[in-house]
């Protein structure tokens, strides 16, 4: 399996938010961006979506590929929420990420000092085939939150892997270790997780998992909350809620959308 290219390929869509703000959420800064073009995304996550629809994944990975090998494809994001954003897809259709997918995403994030972000259907994904957003930047929100080792007996931990929990009023579980250890642990945790949906943020050589109980935490945040928001970049499509948002609202959105915190 070849390593993913680190350089930014030509053909990426520029990220140009119409406006930005910062707010304090759980005592740490997050960024709000106004990106009205994202309202034009097809099959946006909302309660009115049908149970089935023809997936565009095969067309996207064939027609829009910027790089590919026998296992993976990189495409641009037509509606980016970060600069130089690209999307990693497996060539083989699959709904759940496997160890090879997680390993490629983790290695790329480590080598670029960037971030890999993953949503599932029910947790802000608009396409069911597993994919990850790769961005060559990081956000300070997650590293700034207090954390402690997680002592729960959830899985048989792979060699070199450690579980951590953030001290926040919702479930945020971290995996530290080598890329291979993180990848193996994420596969095992998928079996231990009793919720159908989850967001994952890989940054600073750790993977943070946020199991979900609600996709759109209205009235606090009027769109599907995804890994971008968990990462610390809240994407708004309309100016009025963007201008009116408060840190208290965003805290309430995270608590409403995520599962309750892990026990100590």
Coordinates of C-alpha atoms in Angstrom, one line a residue:
X1 CA 0.0 0.0 0.0
X2 CA 1.6 3.3 -1.1
X3 CA 1.7 6.3 1.2
X4 CA -0.7 9.1 0.4
X5 CA 1.0 12.1 -1.3
X6 CA 1.7 14.9 1.2
X7 CA 1.8 17.8 -1.3
X8 CA -1.3 19.6 -2.3
X9 CA -2.4 18.4 -5.7
X10 CA -3.7 20.8 -8.3
X11 CA -7.5 20.9 -8.5
X12 CA -8.3 21.6 -4.9
X13 CA -11.2 24.0 -4.3
X14 CA -10.1 27.2 -2.5
X15 CA -11.5 27.9 1.0
X16 CA -12.9 31.4 1.2
X17 CA -15.3 32.0 4.1
X18 CA -17.5 35.1 3.8
X19 CA -16.9 35.9 7.5
X20 CA -15.2 34.5 10.6
X21 CA -15.7 34.8 14.3
X22 CA -14.2 33.3 17.5
X23 CA -16.1 32.2 20.6
X24 CA -15.1 30.5 23.9
X25 CA -16.5 26.9 24.2
X26 CA -15.8 25.1 27.5
X27 CA -13.1 27.7 28.2
X28 CA -11.3 27.4 24.8
X29 CA -11.5 29.2 21.6
X30 CA -13.3 27.9 18.5
X31 CA -13.7 29.4 15.1
X32 CA -17.0 30.1 13.3
X33 CA -17.0 30.4 9.5
X34 CA -19.7 31.6 7.3
X35 CA -19.7 29.4 4.2
X36 CA -23.0 30.0 2.4
X37 CA -22.1 27.8 -0.6
X38 CA -22.3 24.7 1.6
X39 CA -26.1 25.1 1.5
X40 CA -25.9 23.8 -2.1
X41 CA -24.5 20.4 -1.2
X42 CA -26.6 17.6 -2.5
X43 CA -28.2 15.1 -0.1
X44 CA -27.4 17.4 2.9
X45 CA -27.9 15.6 6.2
X46 CA -31.4 16.4 7.4
X47 CA -34.5 14.5 8.8
X48 CA -36.3 14.5 5.4
X49 CA -33.7 12.4 3.6
X50 CA -35.1 9.1 2.3
X51 CA -33.9 5.7 3.5
X52 CA -32.2 4.9 0.3
X53 CA -30.6 6.9 -2.6
X54 CA -28.2 6.1 -5.3
X55 CA -24.7 6.8 -4.0
X56 CA -22.5 9.3 -5.9
X57 CA -19.3 7.8 -4.5
X58 CA -18.5 5.7 -7.5
X59 CA -18.9 8.7 -9.9
X60 CA -16.9 11.0 -7.6
X61 CA -14.0 8.7 -7.2
X62 CA -13.9 8.0 -10.9
X63 CA -14.5 11.4 -12.3
X64 CA -12.9 13.7 -9.7
X65 CA -9.8 11.7 -8.7
X66 CA -6.7 13.8 -8.1
X67 CA -4.6 10.7 -7.1
X68 CA -5.2 7.0 -6.8
X69 CA -3.5 3.7 -6.2
X70 CA -5.0 0.2 -5.9
X71 CA -6.5 0.9 -2.5
X72 CA -7.4 4.6 -2.2
X73 CA -8.5 7.7 -4.1
X74 CA -8.1 11.4 -3.3
X75 CA -10.6 13.9 -4.6
X76 CA -11.3 17.6 -3.8
X77 CA -14.1 18.7 -1.6
X78 CA -16.4 20.9 -3.7
X79 CA -17.6 22.7 -0.6
X80 CA -14.6 22.9 1.6
X81 CA -14.5 24.0 5.3
X82 CA -10.6 24.3 5.3
X83 CA -7.8 25.3 3.0
X84 CA -6.2 22.6 0.7
X85 CA -8.9 20.2 1.8
X86 CA -9.0 16.8 0.1
X87 CA -11.1 13.7 0.6
X88 CA -9.7 10.2 1.1
X89 CA -11.9 7.3 -0.2
X90 CA -11.3 3.5 -0.3
X91 CA -11.4 2.1 -3.9
X92 CA -13.6 -0.8 -2.6
X93 CA -17.1 0.2 -1.6
X94 CA -17.4 0.0 2.2
X95 CA -19.5 1.8 4.7
X96 CA -17.2 1.3 7.8
X97 CA -13.6 2.3 7.9
X98 CA -11.2 -0.6 8.2
X99 CA -7.6 -0.7 9.7
X100 CA -6.0 0.0 6.3
X101 CA -8.1 3.2 5.9
X102 CA -7.4 4.4 9.4
X103 CA -3.7 3.7 9.0
X104 CA -3.5 5.8 5.8
X105 CA -5.4 8.7 7.4
X106 CA -3.3 8.6 10.6
X107 CA 0.0 8.5 8.7
X108 CA -1.0 11.4 6.5
X109 CA -2.1 13.5 9.5
X110 CA 1.1 12.7 11.4
X111 CA 3.4 13.4 8.5
X112 CA 1.8 16.7 7.6
X113 CA 1.1 17.9 11.1
X114 CA -2.5 18.2 9.8
X115 CA -5.8 16.6 10.6
X116 CA -8.0 13.8 9.3
X117 CA -11.8 14.2 10.0
X118 CA -14.3 11.4 9.6
X119 CA -18.2 11.5 9.7
X120 CA -20.6 8.7 9.5
X121 CA -24.2 8.8 8.2
X122 CA -26.2 10.0 11.1
X123 CA -23.2 12.1 12.2
X124 CA -23.1 14.7 9.4
X125 CA -21.9 12.5 6.5
X126 CA -23.8 13.2 3.2
X127 CA -22.4 10.0 1.5
X128 CA -22.5 6.6 3.1
X129 CA -19.2 5.3 1.7
X130 CA -16.6 5.8 4.3
X131 CA -14.3 8.8 3.6
X132 CA -12.1 11.2 5.5
X133 CA -11.4 14.9 5.1
X134 CA -7.7 15.6 5.1
X135 CA -6.5 19.1 5.9
X136 CA -2.9 20.3 6.4
X137 CA -3.7 22.4 9.5
X138 CA -4.7 21.9 13.1
X139 CA -7.1 23.6 15.5
X140 CA -6.3 24.3 19.1
X141 CA -9.7 23.4 20.6
X142 CA -9.3 19.7 21.3
X143 CA -5.7 19.8 22.6
X144 CA -6.7 22.6 25.0
X145 CA -9.4 20.6 26.8
X146 CA -8.4 18.8 30.0
X147 CA -8.0 15.1 29.8
X148 CA -7.1 12.0 31.8
X149 CA -6.3 8.3 31.1
X150 CA -9.3 6.2 30.5
X151 CA -9.3 3.1 32.7
X152 CA -12.5 1.4 31.4
X153 CA -12.2 -2.2 30.2
X154 CA -13.6 -1.7 26.7
X155 CA -11.3 -3.7 24.5
X156 CA -8.0 -5.7 24.5
X157 CA -5.7 -2.8 23.7
X158 CA -3.2 -3.3 20.9
X159 CA 0.4 -3.0 21.9
X160 CA 1.4 0.6 22.4
X161 CA -2.1 2.0 22.4
X162 CA -3.6 4.1 25.2
X163 CA -7.1 5.3 25.9
X164 CA -7.8 8.8 27.1
X165 CA -11.0 10.8 27.9
X166 CA -11.6 14.5 27.8
X167 CA -13.1 16.1 30.9
X168 CA -16.1 17.6 29.1
X169 CA -19.9 16.9 29.7
X170 CA -20.1 14.6 26.7
X171 CA -18.4 11.4 25.5
X172 CA -15.0 12.2 23.9
X173 CA -12.6 9.2 23.9
X174 CA -9.1 9.4 22.6
X175 CA -6.6 6.8 21.3
X176 CA -2.9 7.5 21.5
X177 CA -0.1 5.4 20.0
X178 CA 1.6 4.7 16.7
X179 CA -0.5 5.0 13.5
X180 CA -0.8 1.2 13.4
X181 CA -1.8 1.0 17.0
X182 CA -4.4 3.8 16.5
X183 CA -5.8 2.1 13.4
X184 CA -6.2 -1.3 15.1
X185 CA -7.7 0.3 18.2
X186 CA -10.3 2.2 16.2
X187 CA -11.5 -1.0 14.5
X188 CA -11.9 -2.7 17.9
X189 CA -13.7 0.3 19.4
X190 CA -16.2 0.2 16.5
X191 CA -17.3 -3.2 17.8
X192 CA -17.4 -1.9 21.4
X193 CA -19.4 1.2 20.5
X194 CA -23.1 0.8 21.1
X195 CA -24.2 3.8 19.1
X196 CA -24.6 3.6 15.3
X197 CA -22.9 6.9 14.5
X198 CA -19.7 8.5 15.4
X199 CA -17.3 11.4 14.5
X200 CA -13.5 11.0 14.5
X201 CA -10.8 13.7 14.6
X202 CA -7.2 12.7 14.1
X203 CA -4.7 15.4 15.1
X204 CA -1.5 15.6 17.1
X205 CA -1.0 11.8 16.9
X206 CA -4.2 11.0 18.7
X207 CA -7.7 10.0 17.4
X208 CA -10.7 11.5 19.2
X209 CA -14.0 9.6 18.9
X210 CA -17.4 11.3 19.6
X211 CA -20.2 8.7 19.6
X212 CA -23.5 10.4 18.7
X213 CA -27.1 10.3 19.8
X214 CA -28.5 13.2 17.7
X215 CA -27.4 14.5 14.3
X216 CA -28.8 18.1 14.3
X217 CA -28.9 19.7 17.8
X218 CA -31.5 22.4 17.1
X219 CA -32.1 25.0 18.3
X220 CA -28.5 25.4 19.4
X221 CA -27.0 24.6 16.0
X222 CA -29.3 24.4 13.0
X223 CA -27.4 21.9 10.8
X224 CA -25.9 18.5 11.2
X225 CA -23.0 18.7 13.6
X226 CA -19.9 17.0 12.3
X227 CA -16.2 16.4 12.9
X228 CA -15.4 20.0 11.7
X229 CA -17.4 21.4 14.6
X230 CA -15.9 18.9 17.1
X231 CA -12.4 19.9 15.7
X232 CA -13.2 23.6 16.5
X233 CA -14.4 25.0 13.3
X234 CA -18.2 25.7 13.2
X235 CA -19.6 26.0 9.7
X236 CA -22.6 28.3 9.2
X237 CA -24.5 28.6 6.0
X238 CA -26.7 31.6 6.9
X239 CA -25.7 34.9 8.2
X240 CA -28.3 35.4 10.9
X241 CA -27.5 32.3 13.0
X242 CA -23.8 32.9 12.4
X243 CA -24.0 36.4 13.9
X244 CA -26.3 35.4 16.8
X245 CA -24.3 32.3 17.9
X246 CA -22.9 32.2 21.5
X247 CA -20.5 30.0 23.2
X248 CA -23.2 28.7 25.5
X249 CA -25.2 27.6 22.4
X250 CA -22.3 25.7 21.0
X251 CA -21.6 24.0 24.3
X252 CA -25.3 23.0 24.5
X253 CA -25.1 21.7 20.9
X254 CA -22.2 19.4 21.7
X255 CA -23.9 18.0 24.8
X256 CA -27.2 17.5 23.0
X257 CA -25.6 15.8 19.9
X258 CA -23.1 13.5 21.7
X259 CA -23.5 10.7 24.1
X260 CA -23.1 11.3 27.9
X261 CA -19.5 11.4 29.3
X262 CA -17.7 8.2 30.1
X263 CA -17.7 7.2 33.8
X264 CA -14.4 7.9 35.7

